[in-house]
Amino acid sequence: MPEQIATKENVTVAVVGGGTAGLALASELMRLKVGKVVVLEREAEAGGVPRHCGHYPFGLREYARLMKGPDYAKRNREAAAALGVDIRTGTTVTKLHPGGELGLSASAGTTTLSADRVVLCTGVRESSRAERFIGGDRPDGIVSTGALQSMVYLEGIRPFRQPIILGSELVSFSAIQTCQHLGIRPVAMIEEMDRLIARRPLGLYLLVKSMPLYTGITNPRIIGRERVEAMNFIDRTGQAKRIAADGVIVSGRFRPESALMRDGHLEVDPGTGGPVIDQFGRCSDPAYFAAGNLLRPAETSGFCRQEGIETARRVAHDLERGSTVDQGVVRIRTADPALRFVVPQRIDLSGATGGMTHLYLGLNGPVRGTMAATAGAETLWKGRLNTQPVRRTRIPLDGIVRAAPAQDVVVGRRA
């Protein structure tokens, strides 16, 4: 067992997670001169998912140059270190205690760290085979996109030659690019939903690659003894299909990496799987904030970086003026089966400015028609939406906040 270290350290802000959002947030806090900022990263190297995305495009908006993922991650690390951010790798946060106290485990042993504010930036992970209810055998050769990228870009391992890709989100196309790096040729892409989830132009990419796309499939089953041999499924016409393959890439269906919160004191939203926050990113314990893809899976690195910067400014302001949550909050929720979640889930009624300007919606299916946000009999916002699951879907939040509703805000479709 790791040795217990008796000392207890105090810092101004502890950032849990050294990915794109966490590094950007910590860097901005140092620019704002809030005090001592430490990033706690469990991996051996900070940088997050881009570290093993050995393809373009990264960094164009942030650094005015086109980069591959590892170069982008390195640039983010170097920028944070140059500003004086204390980046501690190989450090796992084991417990979130009330008031900003953290339990830590590292090679030197276990200890505690106390922060005036803690910002959670632990990101997302892809849903596992079990979470997606994929039946069949359990041979070797079944990987997530993230695991594939680590094998290919960090270790130079070719886990298969002709896999099938389950999923059609943007990350599924990233899997194709990763495969190309070592001459792997995916044989097909299959999707449970009735259409391509990524933007339609990417369907043309599949045509160029001569890669068949099957949408609306059901009952996927993996076949194989020692290694994957095939994937069976029912196509959208009700016909049984069998596609020979030597591997399966289980891609997408992102979930927040929120294991730390499962048995903790922070309130977790059942829709997102991440923490409940207000428009400032503040969690149910006002010592804790959250940013990045932990909030709502899953956005691009550029989006998460900007969100990290904006959250840093809110944290700095909170440190300066103190928490305002004792002045009241109202909930934002949905009773519409087409909506899976809303972010943020609470509104701080203190009148403080600088919060999020949009409410993000997660969808269970396509939405087309009039959407409204109401508080009792009062309509706070109404507009038309035509959007799909996994797309960035948002509605204006600032007007809802200015209305200072006296009761819960409910978001849903209007007839």
mmCIF file of C-alpha atoms in Angstrom:
data_model
loop_
_atom_site.group_PDB
_atom_site.id
_atom_site.type_symbol
_atom_site.label_atom_id
_atom_site.label_comp_id
_atom_site.label_asym_id
_atom_site.label_seq_id
_atom_site.Cartn_x
_atom_site.Cartn_y
_atom_site.Cartn_z
ATOM 1 C CA MET A 1 0.000 0.000 0.000
ATOM 2 C CA PRO A 2 1.213 3.572 -0.651
ATOM 3 C CA GLU A 3 2.758 5.292 2.346
ATOM 4 C CA GLN A 4 0.594 7.895 4.079
ATOM 5 C CA ILE A 5 2.275 11.305 3.911
ATOM 6 C CA ALA A 6 1.398 13.390 6.951
ATOM 7 C CA THR A 7 1.756 16.842 5.410
ATOM 8 C CA LYS A 8 -1.284 18.717 4.135
ATOM 9 C CA GLU A 9 -0.854 21.244 1.342
ATOM 10 C CA ASN A 10 -2.946 24.318 0.602
ATOM 11 C CA VAL A 11 -3.348 25.889 -2.853
ATOM 12 C CA THR A 12 -5.600 28.519 -4.375
ATOM 13 C CA VAL A 13 -7.035 26.389 -7.199
ATOM 14 C CA ALA A 14 -6.675 22.673 -7.879
ATOM 15 C CA VAL A 15 -7.584 21.526 -11.392
ATOM 16 C CA VAL A 16 -8.451 17.828 -11.580
ATOM 17 C CA GLY A 17 -7.520 16.653 -15.068
ATOM 18 C CA GLY A 18 -4.737 17.864 -17.342
ATOM 19 C CA GLY A 19 -6.475 17.677 -20.702
ATOM 20 C CA THR A 20 -7.250 20.543 -23.054
ATOM 21 C CA ALA A 21 -9.831 22.230 -20.800
ATOM 22 C CA GLY A 22 -7.794 21.756 -17.634
ATOM 23 C CA LEU A 23 -4.552 23.152 -19.055
ATOM 24 C CA ALA A 24 -6.302 26.131 -20.662
ATOM 25 C CA LEU A 25 -8.150 26.874 -17.437
ATOM 26 C CA ALA A 26 -5.009 26.672 -15.317
ATOM 27 C CA SER A 27 -3.098 28.883 -17.759
ATOM 28 C CA GLU A 28 -5.804 31.549 -17.681
ATOM 29 C CA LEU A 29 -5.895 31.472 -13.878
ATOM 30 C CA MET A 30 -2.150 32.162 -13.836
ATOM 31 C CA ARG A 31 -2.632 35.071 -16.244
ATOM 32 C CA LEU A 32 -5.244 36.420 -13.827
ATOM 33 C CA LYS A 33 -2.771 36.050 -10.935
ATOM 34 C CA VAL A 34 -5.157 34.262 -8.589
ATOM 35 C CA GLY A 35 -2.401 32.556 -6.593
ATOM 36 C CA LYS A 36 -1.039 29.022 -6.634
ATOM 37 C CA VAL A 37 -2.603 26.781 -9.295
ATOM 38 C CA VAL A 38 -1.938 23.050 -9.505
ATOM 39 C CA VAL A 39 -3.073 20.575 -12.172
ATOM 40 C CA LEU A 40 -3.542 16.985 -10.985
ATOM 41 C CA GLU A 41 -3.197 14.467 -13.824
ATOM 42 C CA ARG A 42 -3.303 10.704 -13.301
ATOM 43 C CA GLU A 43 -1.517 9.889 -16.579
ATOM 44 C CA ALA A 44 2.253 10.054 -16.965
ATOM 45 C CA GLU A 45 1.886 13.041 -19.285
ATOM 46 C CA ALA A 46 -0.654 15.865 -19.394
ATOM 47 C CA GLY A 47 -2.451 16.824 -22.594
ATOM 48 C CA GLY A 48 -5.536 14.630 -22.618
ATOM 49 C CA VAL A 49 -7.038 12.869 -25.622
ATOM 50 C CA PRO A 50 -5.110 14.856 -28.299
ATOM 51 C CA ARG A 51 -1.880 13.164 -27.128
ATOM 52 C CA HIS A 52 -2.855 10.050 -29.050
ATOM 53 C CA CYS A 53 -4.714 11.641 -31.960
ATOM 54 C CA GLY A 54 -1.909 11.550 -34.496
ATOM 55 C CA HIS A 55 -3.865 13.345 -37.191
ATOM 56 C CA TYR A 56 -5.115 16.813 -38.136
ATOM 57 C CA PRO A 57 -6.829 19.213 -37.518
ATOM 58 C CA PHE A 58 -5.894 20.779 -34.178
ATOM 59 C CA GLY A 59 -4.697 24.224 -33.149
ATOM 60 C CA LEU A 60 -5.726 26.387 -36.095
ATOM 61 C CA ARG A 61 -7.983 28.685 -34.070
ATOM 62 C CA GLU A 62 -5.798 28.687 -30.950
ATOM 63 C CA TYR A 63 -2.298 28.885 -32.431
ATOM 64 C CA ALA A 64 -2.938 29.929 -36.062
ATOM 65 C CA ARG A 65 -1.330 26.767 -37.393
ATOM 66 C CA LEU A 66 -2.574 23.317 -38.337
ATOM 67 C CA MET A 67 -1.321 20.689 -35.905
ATOM 68 C CA LYS A 68 -1.591 17.011 -35.177
ATOM 69 C CA GLY A 69 -2.967 16.055 -31.780
ATOM 70 C CA PRO A 70 0.343 15.294 -29.997
ATOM 71 C CA ASP A 71 1.845 18.619 -31.132
ATOM 72 C CA TYR A 72 -1.264 20.447 -29.935
ATOM 73 C CA ALA A 73 -1.121 18.730 -26.534
ATOM 74 C CA LYS A 74 2.575 19.563 -26.208
ATOM 75 C CA ARG A 75 1.918 23.209 -27.050
ATOM 76 C CA ASN A 76 -0.793 23.352 -24.369
ATOM 77 C CA ARG A 77 1.536 21.784 -21.784
ATOM 78 C CA GLU A 78 4.371 24.142 -22.618
ATOM 79 C CA ALA A 79 2.090 27.190 -22.468
ATOM 80 C CA ALA A 80 0.833 26.198 -19.020
ATOM 81 C CA ALA A 81 4.311 25.457 -17.682
ATOM 82 C CA ALA A 82 5.663 28.766 -19.018
ATOM 83 C CA LEU A 83 3.008 30.600 -17.006
ATOM 84 C CA GLY A 84 4.004 28.804 -13.824
ATOM 85 C CA VAL A 85 1.263 26.178 -13.590
ATOM 86 C CA ASP A 86 2.310 23.311 -11.299
ATOM 87 C CA ILE A 87 1.487 20.209 -13.387
ATOM 88 C CA ARG A 88 1.642 17.018 -11.320
ATOM 89 C CA THR A 89 1.437 13.877 -13.414
ATOM 90 C CA GLY A 90 1.024 10.377 -12.057
ATOM 91 C CA THR A 91 -1.246 11.820 -9.390
ATOM 92 C CA THR A 92 -4.698 10.341 -8.866
ATOM 93 C CA VAL A 93 -7.459 12.124 -6.991
ATOM 94 C CA THR A 94 -9.106 9.429 -4.876
ATOM 95 C CA LYS A 95 -11.720 11.441 -2.976
ATOM 96 C CA LEU A 96 -13.597 14.730 -3.215
ATOM 97 C CA HIS A 97 -14.329 16.057 0.265
ATOM 98 C CA PRO A 98 -16.654 18.973 1.100
ATOM 99 C CA GLY A 99 -15.109 22.418 0.980
ATOM 100 C CA GLY A 100 -12.395 21.671 -1.580
ATOM 101 C CA GLU A 101 -10.300 19.060 0.210
ATOM 102 C CA LEU A 102 -8.932 16.277 -2.004
ATOM 103 C CA GLY A 103 -7.535 12.855 -1.269
ATOM 104 C CA LEU A 104 -4.507 12.131 -3.486
ATOM 105 C CA SER A 105 -2.460 9.088 -4.382
ATOM 106 C CA ALA A 106 0.934 9.203 -6.105
ATOM 107 C CA SER A 107 4.087 7.103 -6.237
ATOM 108 C CA ALA A 108 5.344 8.788 -3.062
ATOM 109 C CA GLY A 109 2.215 7.818 -1.132
ATOM 110 C CA THR A 110 -1.180 9.218 -0.205
ATOM 111 C CA THR A 111 -1.887 12.693 1.077
ATOM 112 C CA THR A 112 -4.504 15.437 1.171
ATOM 113 C CA LEU A 113 -4.631 18.762 -0.599
ATOM 114 C CA SER A 114 -6.880 21.670 0.309
ATOM 115 C CA ALA A 115 -7.879 24.238 -2.324
ATOM 116 C CA ASP A 116 -9.925 27.407 -2.114
ATOM 117 C CA ARG A 117 -11.560 26.239 -5.336
ATOM 118 C CA VAL A 118 -11.420 22.912 -7.179
ATOM 119 C CA VAL A 119 -12.232 22.663 -10.889
ATOM 120 C CA LEU A 120 -13.125 19.244 -12.275
ATOM 121 C CA CYS A 121 -11.935 18.690 -15.862
ATOM 122 C CA THR A 122 -11.862 14.908 -16.087
ATOM 123 C CA GLY A 123 -13.372 14.693 -19.577
ATOM 124 C CA VAL A 124 -15.213 11.789 -21.170
ATOM 125 C CA ARG A 125 -14.799 8.191 -22.221
ATOM 126 C CA GLU A 126 -16.459 6.097 -24.887
ATOM 127 C CA SER A 127 -19.214 3.713 -23.831
ATOM 128 C CA SER A 128 -18.021 0.157 -23.419
ATOM 129 C CA ARG A 129 -19.320 -2.891 -25.234
ATOM 130 C CA ALA A 130 -21.317 -3.857 -22.131
ATOM 131 C CA GLU A 131 -22.840 -0.378 -21.824
ATOM 132 C CA ARG A 132 -24.002 -0.619 -25.433
ATOM 133 C CA PHE A 133 -25.463 -4.111 -24.964
ATOM 134 C CA ILE A 134 -23.428 -5.710 -27.740
ATOM 135 C CA GLY A 135 -23.939 -9.454 -27.544
ATOM 136 C CA GLY A 136 -22.013 -12.437 -28.815
ATOM 137 C CA ASP A 137 -18.622 -13.922 -28.042
ATOM 138 C CA ARG A 138 -15.736 -12.287 -26.185
ATOM 139 C CA PRO A 139 -12.659 -12.756 -28.379
ATOM 140 C CA ASP A 140 -9.595 -10.534 -28.662
ATOM 141 C CA GLY A 141 -9.710 -7.619 -31.093
ATOM 142 C CA ILE A 142 -12.454 -5.441 -29.571
ATOM 143 C CA VAL A 143 -11.282 -1.892 -28.780
ATOM 144 C CA SER A 144 -12.588 1.637 -28.323
ATOM 145 C CA THR A 145 -11.361 4.446 -30.577
ATOM 146 C CA GLY A 146 -9.292 5.830 -27.703
ATOM 147 C CA ALA A 147 -7.618 2.469 -27.079
ATOM 148 C CA LEU A 148 -6.970 2.081 -30.816
ATOM 149 C CA GLN A 149 -5.319 5.499 -30.979
ATOM 150 C CA SER A 150 -3.079 4.664 -28.021
ATOM 151 C CA MET A 151 -2.032 1.383 -29.629
ATOM 152 C CA VAL A 152 -1.357 2.891 -33.040
ATOM 153 C CA TYR A 153 0.168 6.290 -32.244
ATOM 154 C CA LEU A 154 1.866 5.668 -28.897
ATOM 155 C CA GLU A 155 2.918 2.018 -29.230
ATOM 156 C CA GLY A 156 2.950 1.338 -32.978
ATOM 157 C CA ILE A 157 0.731 -1.733 -32.535
ATOM 158 C CA ARG A 158 -1.586 -2.942 -35.303
ATOM 159 C CA PRO A 159 -4.350 -4.803 -33.396
ATOM 160 C CA PHE A 160 -6.133 -6.012 -36.554
ATOM 161 C CA ARG A 161 -6.185 -5.595 -40.329
ATOM 162 C CA GLN A 162 -9.853 -5.470 -41.343
ATOM 163 C CA PRO A 163 -12.091 -4.316 -38.487
ATOM 164 C CA ILE A 164 -15.705 -3.203 -38.495
ATOM 165 C CA ILE A 165 -16.583 0.157 -36.913
ATOM 166 C CA LEU A 166 -19.629 0.342 -34.635
ATOM 167 C CA GLY A 167 -20.832 3.952 -34.523
ATOM 168 C CA SER A 168 -20.977 6.880 -36.938
ATOM 169 C CA GLU A 169 -20.102 9.910 -34.826
ATOM 170 C CA LEU A 170 -17.216 12.216 -35.692
ATOM 171 C CA VAL A 171 -14.916 10.077 -33.537
ATOM 172 C CA SER A 172 -15.770 7.091 -35.751
ATOM 173 C CA PHE A 173 -14.175 8.927 -38.675
ATOM 174 C CA SER A 174 -11.193 9.668 -36.462
ATOM 175 C CA ALA A 175 -10.923 5.889 -36.069
ATOM 176 C CA ILE A 176 -10.698 5.562 -39.862
ATOM 177 C CA GLN A 177 -7.832 8.069 -39.961
ATOM 178 C CA THR A 178 -6.078 6.199 -37.167
ATOM 179 C CA CYS A 179 -6.428 2.922 -39.058
ATOM 180 C CA GLN A 180 -4.859 4.454 -42.159
ATOM 181 C CA HIS A 181 -1.698 5.241 -40.192
ATOM 182 C CA LEU A 182 -0.756 1.537 -40.084
ATOM 183 C CA GLY A 183 -2.506 0.337 -43.226
ATOM 184 C CA ILE A 184 -5.586 -1.017 -41.448
ATOM 185 C CA ARG A 185 -8.638 -1.134 -43.733
ATOM 186 C CA PRO A 186 -12.050 -1.076 -42.002
ATOM 187 C CA VAL A 187 -14.566 -3.194 -43.904
ATOM 188 C CA ALA A 188 -17.781 -1.385 -42.871
ATOM 189 C CA MET A 189 -19.386 1.116 -40.516
ATOM 190 C CA ILE A 190 -22.610 0.149 -38.738
ATOM 191 C CA GLU A 191 -24.937 2.400 -36.740
ATOM 192 C CA GLU A 192 -27.984 1.682 -34.564
ATOM 193 C CA MET A 193 -29.649 5.011 -35.332
ATOM 194 C CA ASP A 194 -31.510 5.370 -38.608
ATOM 195 C CA ARG A 195 -29.049 7.831 -40.114
ATOM 196 C CA LEU A 196 -25.400 8.872 -40.051
ATOM 197 C CA ILE A 197 -24.791 10.745 -36.776
ATOM 198 C CA ALA A 198 -21.857 12.829 -38.042
ATOM 199 C CA ARG A 199 -22.568 15.614 -40.511
ATOM 200 C CA ARG A 200 -23.852 14.360 -43.851
ATOM 201 C CA PRO A 201 -20.837 15.440 -45.953
ATOM 202 C CA LEU A 202 -18.818 12.777 -44.135
ATOM 203 C CA GLY A 203 -21.013 10.208 -45.829
ATOM 204 C CA LEU A 204 -19.250 11.181 -49.051
ATOM 205 C CA TYR A 205 -15.957 10.330 -47.363
ATOM 206 C CA LEU A 206 -17.224 6.774 -46.877
ATOM 207 C CA LEU A 207 -18.135 6.613 -50.566
ATOM 208 C CA VAL A 208 -14.631 7.705 -51.533
ATOM 209 C CA LYS A 209 -13.232 4.997 -49.258
ATOM 210 C CA SER A 210 -15.659 2.429 -50.720
ATOM 211 C CA MET A 211 -16.746 1.656 -47.168
ATOM 212 C CA PRO A 212 -20.351 0.485 -46.793
ATOM 213 C CA LEU A 213 -22.528 2.177 -44.157
ATOM 214 C CA TYR A 214 -25.385 0.303 -42.499
ATOM 215 C CA THR A 215 -27.758 2.457 -40.433
ATOM 216 C CA GLY A 216 -30.770 1.427 -38.386
ATOM 217 C CA ILE A 217 -29.166 -1.885 -37.415
ATOM 218 C CA THR A 218 -30.284 -3.924 -34.397
ATOM 219 C CA ASN A 219 -29.038 -6.881 -32.360
ATOM 220 C CA PRO A 220 -25.291 -6.531 -33.062
ATOM 221 C CA ARG A 221 -23.391 -9.677 -32.068
ATOM 222 C CA ILE A 222 -19.660 -10.320 -32.169
ATOM 223 C CA ILE A 223 -18.574 -13.709 -33.495
ATOM 224 C CA GLY A 224 -15.223 -15.331 -32.770
ATOM 225 C CA ARG A 225 -13.384 -17.721 -30.483
ATOM 226 C CA GLU A 226 -9.859 -16.487 -29.862
ATOM 227 C CA ARG A 227 -10.120 -13.494 -32.206
ATOM 228 C CA VAL A 228 -12.975 -11.614 -33.843
ATOM 229 C CA GLU A 229 -14.187 -13.417 -36.959
ATOM 230 C CA ALA A 230 -17.359 -11.531 -37.893
ATOM 231 C CA MET A 231 -20.167 -9.231 -36.774
ATOM 232 C CA ASN A 232 -23.786 -10.311 -37.065
ATOM 233 C CA PHE A 233 -26.695 -7.841 -37.021
ATOM 234 C CA ILE A 234 -30.193 -7.214 -38.344
ATOM 235 C CA ASP A 235 -30.292 -4.507 -41.012
ATOM 236 C CA ARG A 236 -32.999 -1.872 -41.369
ATOM 237 C CA THR A 237 -35.035 -4.117 -43.678
ATOM 238 C CA GLY A 238 -35.148 -6.902 -41.093
ATOM 239 C CA GLN A 239 -32.609 -9.084 -42.893
ATOM 240 C CA ALA A 240 -29.846 -10.875 -40.992
ATOM 241 C CA LYS A 241 -26.355 -9.742 -42.034
ATOM 242 C CA ARG A 242 -22.926 -11.174 -41.334
ATOM 243 C CA ILE A 243 -19.777 -9.192 -42.135
ATOM 244 C CA ALA A 244 -16.405 -10.889 -41.849
ATOM 245 C CA ALA A 245 -13.892 -8.855 -39.814
ATOM 246 C CA ASP A 246 -10.901 -9.493 -37.576
ATOM 247 C CA GLY A 247 -11.679 -6.681 -35.128
ATOM 248 C CA VAL A 248 -14.398 -4.388 -33.808
ATOM 249 C CA ILE A 249 -13.939 -0.684 -33.029
ATOM 250 C CA VAL A 250 -16.631 0.362 -30.542
ATOM 251 C CA SER A 251 -16.718 4.112 -31.129
ATOM 252 C CA GLY A 252 -18.491 7.064 -29.573
ATOM 253 C CA ARG A 253 -21.536 7.257 -27.275
ATOM 254 C CA PHE A 254 -19.435 9.340 -24.914
ATOM 255 C CA ARG A 255 -20.009 9.382 -21.159
ATOM 256 C CA PRO A 256 -18.511 11.824 -18.640
ATOM 257 C CA GLU A 257 -15.559 10.445 -16.697
ATOM 258 C CA SER A 258 -17.351 10.973 -13.387
ATOM 259 C CA ALA A 259 -16.302 7.974 -11.298
ATOM 260 C CA LEU A 260 -14.995 10.338 -8.596
ATOM 261 C CA MET A 261 -18.524 11.614 -8.016
ATOM 262 C CA ARG A 262 -20.342 8.306 -7.741
ATOM 263 C CA ASP A 263 -19.924 7.947 -3.989
ATOM 264 C CA GLY A 264 -19.192 11.586 -3.243
ATOM 265 C CA HIS A 265 -21.131 14.582 -2.012
ATOM 266 C CA LEU A 266 -21.516 16.423 -5.332
ATOM 267 C CA GLU A 267 -24.886 16.211 -7.056
ATOM 268 C CA VAL A 268 -24.767 14.290 -10.348
ATOM 269 C CA ASP A 269 -27.212 14.868 -13.192
ATOM 270 C CA PRO A 270 -28.751 11.576 -14.374
ATOM 271 C CA GLY A 271 -29.083 12.924 -17.914
ATOM 272 C CA THR A 272 -25.458 13.887 -18.508
ATOM 273 C CA GLY A 273 -23.812 11.624 -15.959
ATOM 274 C CA GLY A 274 -21.710 14.644 -14.953
ATOM 275 C CA PRO A 275 -22.062 17.187 -12.155
ATOM 276 C CA VAL A 276 -25.035 19.508 -11.749
ATOM 277 C CA ILE A 277 -23.814 23.082 -12.322
ATOM 278 C CA ASP A 278 -25.122 26.635 -12.492
ATOM 279 C CA GLN A 279 -24.403 29.136 -15.265
ATOM 280 C CA PHE A 280 -20.951 29.820 -13.791
ATOM 281 C CA GLY A 281 -19.915 26.156 -13.823
ATOM 282 C CA ARG A 282 -20.308 25.976 -10.041
ATOM 283 C CA CYS A 283 -21.259 22.574 -8.608
ATOM 284 C CA SER A 284 -23.616 21.785 -5.711
ATOM 285 C CA ASP A 285 -20.681 22.389 -3.337
ATOM 286 C CA PRO A 286 -19.656 26.009 -4.104
ATOM 287 C CA ALA A 287 -15.978 25.143 -3.594
ATOM 288 C CA TYR A 288 -16.171 23.011 -6.748
ATOM 289 C CA PHE A 289 -16.517 24.025 -10.397
ATOM 290 C CA ALA A 290 -16.484 21.927 -13.572
ATOM 291 C CA ALA A 291 -15.599 22.519 -17.223
ATOM 292 C CA GLY A 292 -14.988 20.680 -20.478
ATOM 293 C CA ASN A 293 -16.536 17.466 -21.677
ATOM 294 C CA LEU A 294 -17.257 16.296 -18.138
ATOM 295 C CA LEU A 295 -20.306 18.563 -18.396
ATOM 296 C CA ARG A 296 -21.857 17.231 -21.572
ATOM 297 C CA PRO A 297 -20.353 14.745 -23.988
ATOM 298 C CA ALA A 298 -18.682 15.558 -26.244
ATOM 299 C CA GLU A 299 -17.251 18.700 -27.772
ATOM 300 C CA THR A 300 -14.109 19.449 -29.769
ATOM 301 C CA SER A 301 -10.774 20.302 -28.180
ATOM 302 C CA GLY A 302 -11.079 23.887 -29.393
ATOM 303 C CA PHE A 303 -14.472 24.251 -27.740
ATOM 304 C CA CYS A 304 -13.206 22.748 -24.469
ATOM 305 C CA ARG A 305 -10.182 25.035 -24.471
ATOM 306 C CA GLN A 306 -12.362 28.122 -24.791
ATOM 307 C CA GLU A 307 -14.726 26.844 -22.120
ATOM 308 C CA GLY A 308 -11.756 26.300 -19.826
ATOM 309 C CA ILE A 309 -10.648 29.911 -20.324
ATOM 310 C CA GLU A 310 -14.139 31.265 -19.648
ATOM 311 C CA THR A 311 -14.547 29.096 -16.547
ATOM 312 C CA ALA A 312 -11.189 30.316 -15.237
ATOM 313 C CA ARG A 313 -12.470 33.880 -15.362
ATOM 314 C CA ARG A 314 -15.593 32.863 -13.444
ATOM 315 C CA VAL A 315 -13.524 31.067 -10.818
ATOM 316 C CA ALA A 316 -11.253 34.100 -10.432
ATOM 317 C CA HIS A 317 -14.289 36.335 -10.001
ATOM 318 C CA ASP A 318 -15.757 33.925 -7.466
ATOM 319 C CA LEU A 319 -12.528 33.948 -5.467
ATOM 320 C CA GLU A 320 -12.544 37.732 -5.476
ATOM 321 C CA ARG A 321 -16.143 38.323 -4.406
ATOM 322 C CA GLY A 322 -17.048 35.085 -2.638
ATOM 323 C CA SER A 323 -19.785 32.575 -3.373
ATOM 324 C CA THR A 324 -23.261 33.895 -4.179
ATOM 325 C CA VAL A 325 -25.234 30.656 -3.982
ATOM 326 C CA ASP A 326 -26.777 31.584 -0.637
ATOM 327 C CA GLN A 327 -28.836 34.177 -2.532
ATOM 328 C CA GLY A 328 -30.915 31.467 -4.183
ATOM 329 C CA VAL A 329 -31.023 29.177 -7.189
ATOM 330 C CA VAL A 330 -33.726 27.662 -9.388
ATOM 331 C CA ARG A 331 -33.577 24.440 -11.345
ATOM 332 C CA ILE A 332 -33.628 23.990 -15.106
ATOM 333 C CA ARG A 333 -35.081 20.655 -16.158
ATOM 334 C CA THR A 334 -36.845 18.914 -19.007
ATOM 335 C CA ALA A 335 -39.969 16.792 -19.005
ATOM 336 C CA ASP A 336 -39.758 16.146 -22.751
ATOM 337 C CA PRO A 337 -38.818 12.571 -23.772
ATOM 338 C CA ALA A 338 -36.976 13.958 -26.802
ATOM 339 C CA LEU A 339 -34.516 15.736 -24.485
ATOM 340 C CA ARG A 340 -31.946 13.770 -22.517
ATOM 341 C CA PHE A 341 -30.381 16.644 -20.596
ATOM 342 C CA VAL A 342 -29.899 20.382 -20.208
ATOM 343 C CA VAL A 343 -26.684 22.153 -19.135
ATOM 344 C CA PRO A 344 -26.524 24.102 -16.882
ATOM 345 C CA GLN A 345 -29.120 22.572 -14.602
ATOM 346 C CA ARG A 346 -29.379 25.497 -12.162
ATOM 347 C CA ILE A 347 -29.552 29.300 -12.291
ATOM 348 C CA ASP A 348 -27.796 31.453 -9.701
ATOM 349 C CA LEU A 349 -30.219 34.288 -8.904
ATOM 350 C CA SER A 350 -27.652 36.624 -7.339
ATOM 351 C CA GLY A 351 -27.570 38.883 -10.391
ATOM 352 C CA ALA A 352 -23.863 38.219 -10.968
ATOM 353 C CA THR A 353 -22.802 38.618 -14.590
ATOM 354 C CA GLY A 354 -20.353 36.729 -16.802
ATOM 355 C CA GLY A 355 -22.050 33.332 -16.798
ATOM 356 C CA MET A 356 -22.839 31.046 -19.704
ATOM 357 C CA THR A 357 -24.884 32.675 -22.434
ATOM 358 C CA HIS A 358 -26.426 29.470 -23.791
ATOM 359 C CA LEU A 359 -28.291 26.456 -22.486
ATOM 360 C CA TYR A 360 -27.048 23.205 -24.050
ATOM 361 C CA LEU A 361 -29.535 20.473 -24.906
ATOM 362 C CA GLY A 362 -28.830 16.763 -25.260
ATOM 363 C CA LEU A 363 -31.237 14.845 -27.469
ATOM 364 C CA ASN A 364 -32.616 11.309 -27.425
ATOM 365 C CA GLY A 365 -33.750 11.631 -31.035
ATOM 366 C CA PRO A 366 -34.321 14.142 -33.841
ATOM 367 C CA VAL A 367 -36.116 17.344 -32.811
ATOM 368 C CA ARG A 368 -38.004 19.520 -35.271
ATOM 369 C CA GLY A 369 -40.478 22.172 -34.183
ATOM 370 C CA THR A 370 -41.048 24.798 -31.524
ATOM 371 C CA MET A 371 -39.124 24.573 -28.249
ATOM 372 C CA ALA A 372 -39.894 26.697 -25.194
ATOM 373 C CA ALA A 373 -38.495 27.437 -21.742
ATOM 374 C CA THR A 374 -41.218 28.185 -19.207
ATOM 375 C CA ALA A 375 -41.498 28.968 -15.501
ATOM 376 C CA GLY A 376 -45.036 28.238 -14.435
ATOM 377 C CA ALA A 377 -47.347 30.072 -16.837
ATOM 378 C CA GLU A 378 -44.584 32.428 -18.011
ATOM 379 C CA THR A 379 -42.751 31.753 -21.277
ATOM 380 C CA LEU A 380 -39.133 32.863 -20.915
ATOM 381 C CA TRP A 381 -37.975 31.806 -24.386
ATOM 382 C CA LYS A 382 -39.511 30.228 -27.472
ATOM 383 C CA GLY A 383 -37.963 29.288 -30.812
ATOM 384 C CA ARG A 384 -37.777 26.675 -33.541
ATOM 385 C CA LEU A 385 -35.228 23.871 -33.652
ATOM 386 C CA ASN A 386 -34.316 21.357 -36.341
ATOM 387 C CA THR A 387 -31.498 19.224 -35.025
ATOM 388 C CA GLN A 388 -30.179 15.720 -34.374
ATOM 389 C CA PRO A 389 -28.592 13.844 -31.443
ATOM 390 C CA VAL A 390 -24.886 14.510 -30.769
ATOM 391 C CA ARG A 391 -25.054 17.838 -32.641
ATOM 392 C CA ARG A 392 -24.262 20.983 -30.673
ATOM 393 C CA THR A 393 -27.769 22.175 -29.804
ATOM 394 C CA ARG A 394 -28.252 25.261 -27.680
ATOM 395 C CA ILE A 395 -30.753 27.997 -26.898
ATOM 396 C CA PRO A 396 -30.183 31.486 -25.422
ATOM 397 C CA LEU A 397 -29.762 31.455 -21.641
ATOM 398 C CA ASP A 398 -29.040 35.098 -20.813
ATOM 399 C CA GLY A 399 -32.680 36.174 -21.236
ATOM 400 C CA ILE A 400 -33.835 33.343 -18.985
ATOM 401 C CA VAL A 401 -31.341 34.417 -16.317
ATOM 402 C CA ARG A 402 -32.379 38.077 -16.546
ATOM 403 C CA ALA A 403 -36.006 37.086 -15.994
ATOM 404 C CA ALA A 404 -35.002 35.801 -12.522
ATOM 405 C CA PRO A 405 -37.719 33.120 -12.470
ATOM 406 C CA ALA A 406 -39.258 32.359 -9.098
ATOM 407 C CA GLN A 407 -39.740 28.668 -9.850
ATOM 408 C CA ASP A 408 -38.140 25.871 -11.849
ATOM 409 C CA VAL A 409 -37.564 26.428 -15.560
ATOM 410 C CA VAL A 410 -38.909 23.622 -17.761
ATOM 411 C CA VAL A 411 -37.607 23.128 -21.318
ATOM 412 C CA GLY A 412 -39.628 21.171 -23.864
ATOM 413 C CA ARG A 413 -41.444 21.151 -27.163
ATOM 414 C CA ARG A 414 -44.576 23.163 -27.803
ATOM 415 C CA ALA A 415 -47.406 21.926 -29.976
#
